[in-house]
Short mmCIF file of C-alpha atoms and ligand atoms in Angstrom, two decimals:
data_model
loop_
_atom_site.label_atom_id
_atom_site.label_comp_id
_atom_site.label_asym_id
_atom_site.label_seq_id
_atom_site.Cartn_x
_atom_site.Cartn_y
_atom_site.Cartn_z
CA UNK A 1107 0.00 0.00 0.00
CA UNK A 1108 1.32 3.52 -0.74
CA UNK A 1109 2.64 5.60 2.16
CA UNK A 1110 -0.08 8.22 1.55
CA UNK A 1111 -3.19 6.43 0.30
CA UNK A 1112 -5.89 8.30 -1.57
CA UNK A 1113 -8.02 10.30 0.90
CA UNK A 1114 -11.56 9.06 1.43
CA UNK A 1115 -12.78 12.60 0.72
CA UNK A 1116 -11.24 12.54 -2.75
CA UNK A 1117 -13.19 15.53 -4.03
CA UNK A 1118 -12.47 17.64 -0.93
CA UNK A 1119 -16.13 17.99 -0.08
CA UNK A 1120 -15.20 18.81 3.48
CA UNK A 1121 -13.29 21.84 2.16
CA UNK A 1122 -16.71 23.37 1.43
CA UNK A 1123 -17.26 23.57 5.22
CA UNK A 1124 -16.20 26.57 7.26
CA UNK A 1125 -13.33 25.93 9.63
CA UNK A 1126 -15.79 26.13 12.54
CA UNK A 1127 -18.03 23.47 10.99
CA UNK A 1128 -15.12 21.17 10.26
CA UNK A 1129 -13.62 21.69 13.71
CA UNK A 1130 -16.86 20.55 15.33
CA UNK A 1131 -16.93 17.47 13.12
CA UNK A 1132 -13.35 16.56 13.99
CA UNK A 1133 -13.85 17.22 17.71
CA UNK A 1134 -16.75 14.79 17.69
CA UNK A 1135 -14.74 12.23 15.72
CA UNK A 1136 -11.98 12.32 18.34
CA UNK A 1137 -14.44 11.71 21.20
CA UNK A 1138 -16.15 8.87 19.34
CA UNK A 1139 -12.87 7.18 18.50
CA UNK A 1140 -11.83 7.43 22.15
CA UNK A 1141 -15.10 6.53 23.91
CA UNK A 1142 -17.45 4.71 21.53
CA UNK A 1143 -15.31 2.76 19.06
CA UNK A 1144 -13.87 0.53 21.83
CA UNK A 1145 -17.30 -0.46 23.19
CA UNK A 1146 -19.56 -0.52 20.12
CA UNK A 1147 -19.02 -4.12 19.01
CA UNK A 1148 -19.52 -5.54 22.49
CA UNK A 1149 -22.69 -3.47 22.99
CA UNK A 1150 -24.05 -4.64 19.64
CA UNK A 1151 -23.25 -8.24 20.53
CA UNK A 1152 -25.09 -7.99 23.87
CA UNK A 1153 -27.89 -5.87 22.45
CA UNK A 1154 -27.40 -3.26 25.18
CA UNK A 1155 -26.85 0.46 24.99
CA UNK A 1156 -23.75 1.95 26.64
CA UNK A 1157 -24.80 4.82 28.93
CA UNK A 1158 -21.45 4.84 30.75
CA UNK A 1159 -19.59 5.86 27.59
CA UNK A 1160 -21.70 8.91 26.75
CA UNK A 1161 -20.31 11.61 29.07
CA UNK A 1162 -17.70 12.84 26.59
CA UNK A 1163 -20.28 13.04 23.81
CA UNK A 1164 -22.82 14.90 25.94
CA UNK A 1165 -20.10 17.29 27.13
CA UNK A 1166 -19.64 18.46 23.53
CA UNK A 1167 -23.09 20.08 23.77
CA UNK A 1168 -24.00 18.46 20.45
CA UNK A 1169 -27.46 20.08 20.26
CA UNK A 1170 -26.18 23.62 20.75
CA UNK A 1171 -26.85 24.53 17.11
CA UNK A 1172 -30.61 24.26 17.75
CA UNK A 1173 -30.33 27.11 20.24
CA UNK A 1174 -28.11 29.49 18.30
CA UNK A 1175 -30.55 32.06 16.95
CA UNK A 1176 -27.98 33.31 14.45
CA UNK A 1177 -27.06 29.85 13.13
CA UNK A 1178 -27.58 29.41 9.40
CA UNK A 1179 -26.24 25.86 9.30
CA UNK A 1180 -28.43 23.81 11.60
CA UNK A 1181 -29.16 21.05 9.09
CA UNK A 1182 -25.52 20.90 8.10
CA UNK A 1183 -24.22 20.57 11.67
CA UNK A 1184 -26.87 18.00 12.45
CA UNK A 1185 -25.83 16.12 9.33
CA UNK A 1186 -22.13 16.20 10.15
CA UNK A 1187 -22.84 14.85 13.63
CA UNK A 1188 -25.03 12.12 12.16
CA UNK A 1189 -22.29 11.20 9.71
CA UNK A 1190 -19.56 10.97 12.33
CA UNK A 1191 -21.77 9.03 14.74
CA UNK A 1192 -22.81 6.49 12.11
CA UNK A 1193 -19.23 6.09 10.90
CA UNK A 1194 -18.42 4.66 14.32
CA UNK A 1195 -21.80 3.31 15.46
CA UNK A 1196 -25.16 3.70 13.68
CA UNK A 1197 -26.98 2.71 16.92
CA UNK A 1198 -25.50 5.82 18.54
CA UNK A 1199 -26.53 7.90 15.52
CA UNK A 1200 -30.10 6.71 16.06
CA UNK A 1201 -29.95 7.49 19.79
CA UNK A 1202 -28.93 11.03 18.86
CA UNK A 1203 -31.35 11.43 15.94
CA UNK A 1204 -34.40 10.29 17.89
CA UNK A 1205 -33.56 12.40 20.95
CA UNK A 1206 -32.49 15.47 18.97
CA UNK A 1207 -33.99 15.98 15.52
CA UNK A 1208 -37.19 14.05 16.21
CA UNK A 1209 -38.08 14.68 19.88
CA UNK A 1210 -36.42 18.03 20.54
CA UNK A 1211 -37.18 19.01 16.94
CA UNK A 1212 -40.92 18.34 17.43
CA UNK A 1213 -41.09 20.50 20.55
CA UNK A 1214 -39.01 23.25 18.99
CA UNK A 1215 -41.16 23.36 15.86
CA UNK A 1216 -44.60 22.60 17.28
CA UNK A 1217 -44.51 23.15 21.04
CA UNK A 1218 -45.94 26.02 23.13
CA UNK A 1219 -43.64 28.50 24.85
CA UNK A 1220 -44.25 26.72 28.17
CA UNK A 1221 -43.36 23.32 26.66
CA UNK A 1222 -40.20 24.76 25.14
CA UNK A 1223 -39.20 26.35 28.43
CA UNK A 1224 -39.76 23.11 30.33
CA UNK A 1225 -38.17 20.60 27.97
CA UNK A 1226 -35.65 22.15 25.61
CA UNK A 1227 -32.93 22.96 28.18
CA UNK A 1228 -33.25 19.48 29.73
CA UNK A 1229 -33.10 17.78 26.35
CA UNK A 1230 -30.15 19.90 25.26
CA UNK A 1231 -28.14 18.90 28.32
CA UNK A 1232 -29.32 15.24 28.10
CA UNK A 1233 -30.60 15.58 31.68
CA UNK A 1234 -33.80 14.16 30.20
CA UNK A 1235 -33.90 11.76 27.25
CA UNK A 1236 -36.55 11.89 24.57
CA UNK A 1237 -37.99 9.69 21.87
CA UNK A 1238 -40.50 9.86 19.02
CA UNK A 1239 -43.47 7.52 18.75
CA UNK A 1240 -45.07 7.40 15.34
CA UNK A 1241 -44.80 3.86 13.91
CA UNK A 1242 -47.28 1.22 15.09
CA UNK A 1243 -47.31 -2.58 14.96
CA UNK A 1244 -49.69 -2.56 11.99
CA UNK A 1245 -48.90 0.79 10.40
CA UNK A 1246 -45.49 1.99 9.18
CA UNK A 1247 -45.25 3.55 5.72
CA UNK A 1248 -48.98 4.29 5.76
CA UNK A 1249 -49.07 6.35 8.98
CA UNK A 1250 -50.42 9.49 7.29
CA UNK A 1251 -53.78 7.85 6.71
CA UNK A 1252 -53.57 4.73 8.82
CA UNK A 1253 -52.55 5.81 12.34
CA UNK A 1254 -54.67 3.83 14.82
CA UNK A 1255 -53.53 5.25 18.18
CA UNK A 1256 -56.49 7.31 19.39
CA UNK A 1257 -56.78 10.38 21.55
CA UNK A 1258 -59.97 11.72 23.11
CA UNK A 1259 -60.47 15.05 24.89
CA UNK A 1260 -61.79 14.67 28.44
CA UNK A 1261 -62.09 17.97 30.29
CA UNK A 1262 -58.63 19.46 30.77
CA UNK A 1263 -56.88 16.33 29.60
CA UNK A 1264 -56.71 13.75 26.83
CA UNK A 1265 -57.05 9.97 26.98
CA UNK A 1266 -54.63 8.03 24.77
CA UNK A 1267 -54.98 4.40 23.73
CA UNK A 1268 -52.81 2.44 21.33
CA UNK A 1269 -49.43 0.85 20.63
CA UNK A 1270 -46.18 2.07 19.11
CA UNK A 1271 -43.45 -0.19 17.73
CA UNK A 1272 -39.75 0.36 17.00
CA UNK A 1273 -39.44 3.47 19.16
CA UNK A 1274 -35.76 4.22 19.73
CA UNK A 1275 -34.77 5.06 23.34
CA UNK A 1276 -38.30 4.21 24.53
CA UNK A 1277 -37.25 1.89 27.33
CA UNK A 1278 -35.28 4.56 29.19
CA UNK A 1279 -36.65 7.87 27.84
CA UNK A 1280 -38.20 10.44 30.16
CA UNK A 1281 -40.56 11.76 27.50
CA UNK A 1282 -41.93 10.48 24.24
CA UNK A 1283 -43.59 12.54 21.52
CA UNK A 1284 -46.69 10.48 20.72
CA UNK A 1285 -48.73 10.94 17.55
CA UNK A 1286 -52.40 9.97 17.84
CA UNK A 1287 -55.62 10.43 15.89
CA UNK A 1288 -58.29 12.59 17.51
CA UNK A 1289 -61.60 10.70 17.71
CA UNK A 1290 -63.49 13.99 17.36
CA UNK A 1291 -62.03 15.50 14.17
CA UNK A 1292 -59.93 12.57 12.83
CA UNK A 1293 -56.80 14.81 12.77
CA UNK A 1294 -53.39 13.63 13.97
CA UNK A 1295 -52.26 15.39 17.13
CA UNK A 1296 -48.96 15.29 19.05
CA UNK A 1297 -48.36 14.94 22.78
CA UNK A 1298 -45.32 15.20 25.03
CA UNK A 1299 -45.97 12.11 27.13
CA UNK A 1300 -44.14 11.69 30.41
CA UNK A 1301 -43.14 8.04 30.55
CA UNK A 1302 -43.76 7.88 34.32
CA UNK A 1303 -47.52 8.29 33.81
CA UNK A 1304 -49.87 5.44 34.74
CA UNK A 1305 -51.10 3.65 31.62
CA UNK A 1306 -47.74 3.93 29.83
CA UNK A 1307 -45.42 0.97 29.42
CA UNK A 1308 -42.50 0.17 27.12
CA UNK A 1309 -40.73 -3.12 26.64
CA UNK A 1310 -37.46 -3.76 24.86
CA UNK A 1311 -37.82 -5.38 21.44
CA UNK A 1312 -35.53 -8.38 21.05
CA UNK A 1313 -34.31 -10.43 18.12
CA UNK A 1314 -33.12 -7.42 16.12
CA UNK A 1315 -30.28 -7.98 13.62
CA UNK A 1316 -29.60 -4.30 12.90
CA UNK A 1317 -28.49 -1.51 15.26
CA UNK A 1318 -28.65 -3.96 18.10
CA UNK A 1319 -27.27 -1.50 20.66
CA UNK A 1320 -30.18 0.87 20.04
CA UNK A 1321 -32.94 0.32 22.61
CA UNK A 1322 -35.97 -0.13 20.35
CA UNK A 1323 -39.16 -0.17 22.38
CA UNK A 1324 -42.72 -1.42 22.01
CA UNK A 1325 -44.97 1.11 23.75
CA UNK A 1326 -48.44 0.36 25.08
CA UNK A 1327 -50.83 3.12 26.16
CA UNK A 1328 -53.93 2.10 28.07
CA UNK A 1329 -56.25 4.93 29.07
CA UNK A 1330 -53.20 7.13 29.45
CA UNK A 1331 -54.29 10.55 30.72
CA UNK A 1332 -52.25 13.48 29.41
CA UNK A 1333 -52.98 17.09 30.40
CA UNK A 1334 -53.99 19.51 27.65
CA UNK A 1335 -50.87 21.53 28.55
CA UNK A 1336 -48.76 18.60 27.23
CA UNK A 1337 -50.43 18.55 23.81
CA UNK A 1338 -48.13 20.04 21.17
CA UNK A 1339 -50.07 23.23 20.60
CA UNK A 1340 -48.98 23.82 17.00
CA UNK A 1341 -49.44 20.23 15.79
CA UNK A 1342 -52.78 20.34 14.02
CA UNK A 1343 -52.58 17.56 11.46
CA UNK A 1344 -50.22 14.95 9.97
CA UNK A 1345 -48.79 17.71 7.74
CA UNK A 1346 -47.10 19.06 10.89
CA UNK A 1347 -45.71 15.63 11.77
CA UNK A 1348 -44.36 15.44 8.23
CA UNK A 1349 -42.51 18.74 8.67
CA UNK A 1350 -40.54 17.23 11.56
CA UNK A 1351 -39.83 14.07 9.56
CA UNK A 1352 -38.72 15.93 6.45
CA UNK A 1353 -36.23 18.04 8.41
CA UNK A 1354 -34.82 14.95 10.12
CA UNK A 1355 -34.60 12.93 6.90
CA UNK A 1356 -31.43 14.71 5.79
CA UNK A 1357 -29.79 13.51 9.00
CA UNK A 1358 -30.54 9.94 7.97
CA UNK A 1359 -28.95 10.57 4.57
CA UNK A 1360 -25.82 11.62 6.48
CA UNK A 1361 -26.06 8.48 8.62
CA UNK A 1362 -25.89 6.48 5.39
CA UNK A 1363 -22.81 8.42 4.29
CA UNK A 1364 -21.07 7.84 7.63
CA UNK A 1365 -21.92 4.15 7.73
CA UNK A 1366 -20.51 3.72 4.20
CA UNK A 1367 -17.38 5.71 5.03
CA UNK A 1368 -16.71 3.56 8.07
CA UNK A 1369 -17.14 0.38 6.04
CA UNK A 1370 -14.83 1.63 3.29
CA UNK A 1371 -12.13 2.52 5.82
CA UNK A 1372 -12.31 -0.93 7.43
CA UNK A 1373 -12.23 -2.62 4.02
CA UNK A 1374 -9.28 -0.61 2.76
CA UNK A 1375 -7.25 -1.37 5.85
CA UNK A 1376 -8.13 -5.06 5.63
CA UNK A 1377 -7.24 -5.22 1.92
CA UNK A 1378 -3.77 -3.92 2.71
CA UNK A 1379 -3.18 -6.36 5.57
CA UNK A 1380 -4.76 -9.57 4.34
CA UNK A 1381 -2.40 -11.75 2.31
CA UNK A 1382 -3.51 -14.43 -0.16
CA UNK A 1383 -1.43 -16.10 -2.86
CA UNK A 1384 1.61 -14.40 -1.30
CA UNK A 1385 0.44 -10.80 -1.73
CA UNK A 1386 -2.03 -8.35 -0.17
CA UNK A 1387 -5.53 -8.85 -1.54
CA UNK A 1388 -5.46 -5.10 -2.37
CA UNK A 1389 -3.23 -6.11 -5.30
CA UNK A 1390 -5.98 -8.15 -6.99
CA UNK A 1391 -7.89 -6.49 -9.82
CA UNK A 1392 -11.31 -7.61 -8.60
CA UNK A 1393 -10.64 -6.29 -5.10
CA UNK A 1394 -9.55 -2.95 -6.52
CA UNK A 1395 -12.84 -2.78 -8.46
CA UNK A 1396 -14.71 -3.17 -5.16
CA UNK A 1397 -12.67 -0.38 -3.58
CA UNK A 1398 -13.36 1.89 -6.56
CA UNK A 1399 -17.10 1.28 -6.37
CA UNK A 1400 -17.08 2.00 -2.66
CA UNK A 1401 -15.09 5.20 -3.05
CA UNK A 1402 -17.33 6.34 -5.90
CA UNK A 1403 -20.41 5.73 -3.78
CA UNK A 1404 -19.01 7.59 -0.77
CA UNK A 1405 -17.91 10.51 -2.93
CA UNK A 1406 -21.31 10.91 -4.60
CA UNK A 1407 -23.24 10.42 -1.35
CA UNK A 1408 -21.19 12.94 0.59
CA UNK A 1409 -21.57 15.60 -2.08
CA UNK A 1410 -25.31 15.08 -2.33
CA UNK A 1411 -25.87 15.10 1.43
CA UNK A 1412 -23.81 18.25 1.99
CA UNK A 1413 -25.65 20.08 -0.79
CA UNK A 1414 -29.05 18.93 0.48
CA UNK A 1415 -28.19 20.24 3.95
CA UNK A 1416 -27.11 23.62 2.59
CA UNK A 1417 -30.36 23.88 0.61
CA UNK A 1418 -32.29 22.99 3.75
CA UNK A 1419 -30.47 25.67 5.72
CA UNK A 1420 -31.22 28.22 2.98
CA UNK A 1421 -34.91 27.30 3.17
CA UNK A 1422 -34.84 25.98 -0.40
CA UNK A 1423 -35.17 22.23 0.20
CA UNK A 1424 -38.43 20.53 -0.73
CA UNK A 1425 -39.57 17.00 0.15
CA UNK A 1426 -38.02 15.93 -3.15
CA UNK A 1427 -34.59 17.20 -2.05
CA UNK A 1428 -34.68 15.52 1.36
CA UNK A 1429 -36.21 12.27 0.09
CA UNK A 1430 -33.80 11.96 -2.84
CA UNK A 1431 -30.84 12.43 -0.48
CA UNK A 1432 -32.17 9.75 1.87
CA UNK A 1433 -33.14 7.36 -0.93
CA UNK A 1434 -29.88 7.68 -2.88
CA UNK A 1435 -27.55 7.61 0.11
CA UNK A 1436 -29.26 4.67 1.84
CA UNK A 1437 -29.26 2.67 -1.41
CA UNK A 1438 -25.56 3.27 -2.08
CA UNK A 1439 -24.68 2.76 1.58
CA UNK A 1440 -26.21 -0.69 1.35
CA UNK A 1441 -24.10 -1.56 -1.68
CA UNK A 1442 -20.96 -0.15 -0.04
CA UNK A 1443 -21.28 -2.10 3.20
CA UNK A 1444 -22.02 -5.27 1.20
CA UNK A 1445 -18.80 -4.81 -0.76
CA UNK A 1446 -16.83 -4.20 2.44
CA UNK A 1447 -18.21 -7.34 3.99
CA UNK A 1448 -17.59 -9.34 0.83
CA UNK A 1449 -13.99 -8.15 0.56
CA UNK A 1450 -13.26 -9.66 3.97
CA UNK A 1451 -14.43 -13.13 2.99
CA UNK A 1452 -15.36 -15.14 6.08
CA UNK A 1453 -13.91 -12.47 8.35
CA UNK A 1454 -16.54 -10.13 6.93
CA UNK A 1455 -19.16 -11.75 9.14
CA UNK A 1456 -17.07 -11.35 12.30
CA UNK A 1457 -17.59 -8.25 14.43
CA UNK A 1458 -13.88 -7.79 15.13
CA UNK A 1459 -13.04 -6.70 11.57
CA UNK A 1460 -15.46 -3.76 11.52
CA UNK A 1461 -17.55 -4.37 8.40
CA UNK A 1462 -20.04 -6.87 9.83
CA UNK A 1463 -21.73 -4.46 12.24
CA UNK A 1464 -22.00 -1.69 9.66
CA UNK A 1465 -23.26 -4.23 7.11
CA UNK A 1466 -26.23 -5.14 9.31
CA UNK A 1467 -26.76 -1.65 10.74
CA UNK A 1468 -27.20 -0.23 7.22
CA UNK A 1469 -30.39 -2.30 6.90
CA UNK A 1470 -32.18 -0.14 9.48
CA UNK A 1471 -30.94 3.05 7.82
CA UNK A 1472 -32.35 1.69 4.56
CA UNK A 1473 -35.81 1.22 6.06
CA UNK A 1474 -36.43 3.90 8.70
CA UNK A 1475 -37.52 7.52 8.23
CA UNK A 1476 -39.15 6.54 4.94
CA UNK A 1477 -38.26 3.22 3.34
CA UNK A 1478 -36.36 3.14 0.07
CA UNK A 1479 -39.63 2.67 -1.80
CA UNK A 1480 -41.54 5.41 0.03
CA UNK A 1481 -38.79 7.99 -0.42
CA UNK A 1482 -38.59 6.98 -4.10
CA UNK A 1483 -42.34 7.52 -4.41
CA UNK A 1484 -42.03 11.02 -2.94
CA UNK A 1485 -39.42 11.88 -5.57
CA UNK A 1486 -41.35 10.06 -8.29
CA UNK A 1487 -44.41 12.16 -7.55
CA UNK A 1488 -42.32 15.33 -7.78
CA UNK A 1489 -40.83 14.22 -11.11
CA UNK A 1490 -44.08 13.19 -12.77
CA UNK A 1491 -46.76 15.04 -10.89
CA UNK A 1492 -48.49 11.68 -10.38
CA UNK A 1493 -48.77 10.16 -6.91
CA UNK A 1494 -48.15 6.40 -7.09
CA UNK A 1495 -48.44 5.52 -3.40
CA UNK A 1496 -51.61 3.46 -3.77
C1 FAD B 2047 -33.99 0.20 13.99
C2 FAD B 2047 -35.25 0.97 13.74
C3 FAD B 2047 -35.51 2.12 14.49
C4 FAD B 2047 -36.70 2.80 14.32
N1 FAD B 2047 -36.98 3.88 15.13
C5 FAD B 2047 -38.21 4.46 15.07
C6 FAD B 2047 -38.55 5.51 16.00
O1 FAD B 2047 -37.76 5.90 16.85
N2 FAD B 2047 -39.82 6.03 15.92
C7 FAD B 2047 -40.73 5.61 15.01
O2 FAD B 2047 -41.85 6.14 15.01
N3 FAD B 2047 -40.43 4.63 14.11
C8 FAD B 2047 -39.19 4.05 14.12
N4 FAD B 2047 -38.86 3.04 13.24
C9 FAD B 2047 -39.88 2.57 12.30
C10 FAD B 2047 -39.60 2.89 10.84
O3 FAD B 2047 -39.78 4.25 10.59
C11 FAD B 2047 -40.50 1.96 9.99
O4 FAD B 2047 -39.94 0.67 10.08
C12 FAD B 2047 -40.61 2.43 8.56
O5 FAD B 2047 -41.36 3.61 8.49
C13 FAD B 2047 -41.30 1.36 7.69
O6 FAD B 2047 -42.49 0.92 8.25
P1 FAD B 2047 -42.73 -0.65 8.44
O7 FAD B 2047 -41.53 -1.25 9.07
O8 FAD B 2047 -44.03 -0.81 9.13
O9 FAD B 2047 -42.82 -1.25 6.96
P2 FAD B 2047 -44.11 -1.30 6.01
O10 FAD B 2047 -44.71 0.05 5.92
O11 FAD B 2047 -44.98 -2.42 6.42
O12 FAD B 2047 -43.44 -1.63 4.61
C14 FAD B 2047 -43.07 -2.97 4.23
C15 FAD B 2047 -42.57 -2.90 2.79
O13 FAD B 2047 -43.62 -2.48 1.92
C16 FAD B 2047 -43.20 -1.35 1.16
N5 FAD B 2047 -44.34 -0.47 0.92
C17 FAD B 2047 -45.25 0.00 1.83
N6 FAD B 2047 -46.12 0.80 1.24
C18 FAD B 2047 -45.78 0.87 -0.08
C19 FAD B 2047 -46.31 1.55 -1.23
N7 FAD B 2047 -47.38 2.35 -1.14
N8 FAD B 2047 -45.68 1.37 -2.40
C20 FAD B 2047 -44.59 0.58 -2.52
N9 FAD B 2047 -44.03 -0.08 -1.47
C21 FAD B 2047 -44.63 0.06 -0.27
C22 FAD B 2047 -42.15 -0.67 2.04
O14 FAD B 2047 -41.30 0.17 1.27
C23 FAD B 2047 -41.42 -1.89 2.60
O15 FAD B 2047 -40.50 -2.39 1.68
C24 FAD B 2047 -37.64 2.36 13.35
C25 FAD B 2047 -37.35 1.23 12.58
C26 FAD B 2047 -36.19 0.54 12.77
C27 FAD B 2047 -35.92 -0.69 11.94
#
């Protein structure tokens, strides 16, 4: 292998960042390499999240950009954090994305002044942990029309009944943003539900093969009484839910970029070290083709994600921009992690060589926050003017 191998950022995409933006990215990378990389495989293997390793990450104040009134790069910073987290551990990227962009983001966008005052500082400091409950056991892609969790006004409070599936952080979160259909007007409404309330329960989902360290919960709500003051006052229909999701979708595109970058780095290192037929496998033509495809994917994904984030920050991004970024990046992430795994032969299915965990974790990135098909349909509708969802 050459003394100075080709950089993974071959087109210098990161040079389009300001020095402040890049410094934050690199500061996070250093903390993740120190604190998370050493524990991620073991946590994945046990299917347990690693609270003890999070102090350094929380100390970086990684949600500060949501509170900087002058910031013009919120989507970009969120994306860079998502990228760096997923490069080391996609489970950790989900922990952050659910707590930040989805839970804190819902309250910031749709909450009352009192809700913001109560929850935003505690979420920012990670004193309280949040999650986002939209998906249900029987309704995923079709939530806009098909949500079955019900809410009913009863005096100064609301009664919630229903189940939520797949909810990241749900087993230890202090609050969960719950989306439910109002029995009176059939509109989807949002609630900041305190998980200590009677009628709320969450159990850990088991048997997961992707992002195993993420605590994915199955929530049950039985006659759960929530005060009117905890209803998100500016969430009037599913269109408001969709605004939160669309903003967060770019973060998932960046997760895909980070996951692919991590896999490429592991594969490149392995190709230089692994000897077969008396030479490093990096010297075989077919292995080089795999490396080229991976680098091409990463280069295209990174450029698209960075541009999508800038457009979002300029207020110019539509659903087509965010969905295309998620669709394209998740698709090419999946191919990249497959190639990394394949290049390692049998060792590619062992955690200790790095590719195996990212290979399986990419499957969740591919499916959550709008599956590959659903995000394609959003873009397809924008291209043709014809909705093809049903
Ligand atoms: C690890 C993980 C973490 C998650 N975290 C959260 C969370 O924190 N909060 C939360 O609310 N949800 C979360 N989810 C749920 C996630 O958003 C859903 O899995 C996703 O929206 C897809 O829904 P589904 O799994 O029910 O699949 P389904 O909607 O049942 O889809 C099954 C298949 O059918 C396809 N399909 C469906 N409708 C159409 C159509 N009209 N045209 C063509 N194809 C179609 C889909 O693309 C997919 O391939 C998480 C999921 C995972 C795996």
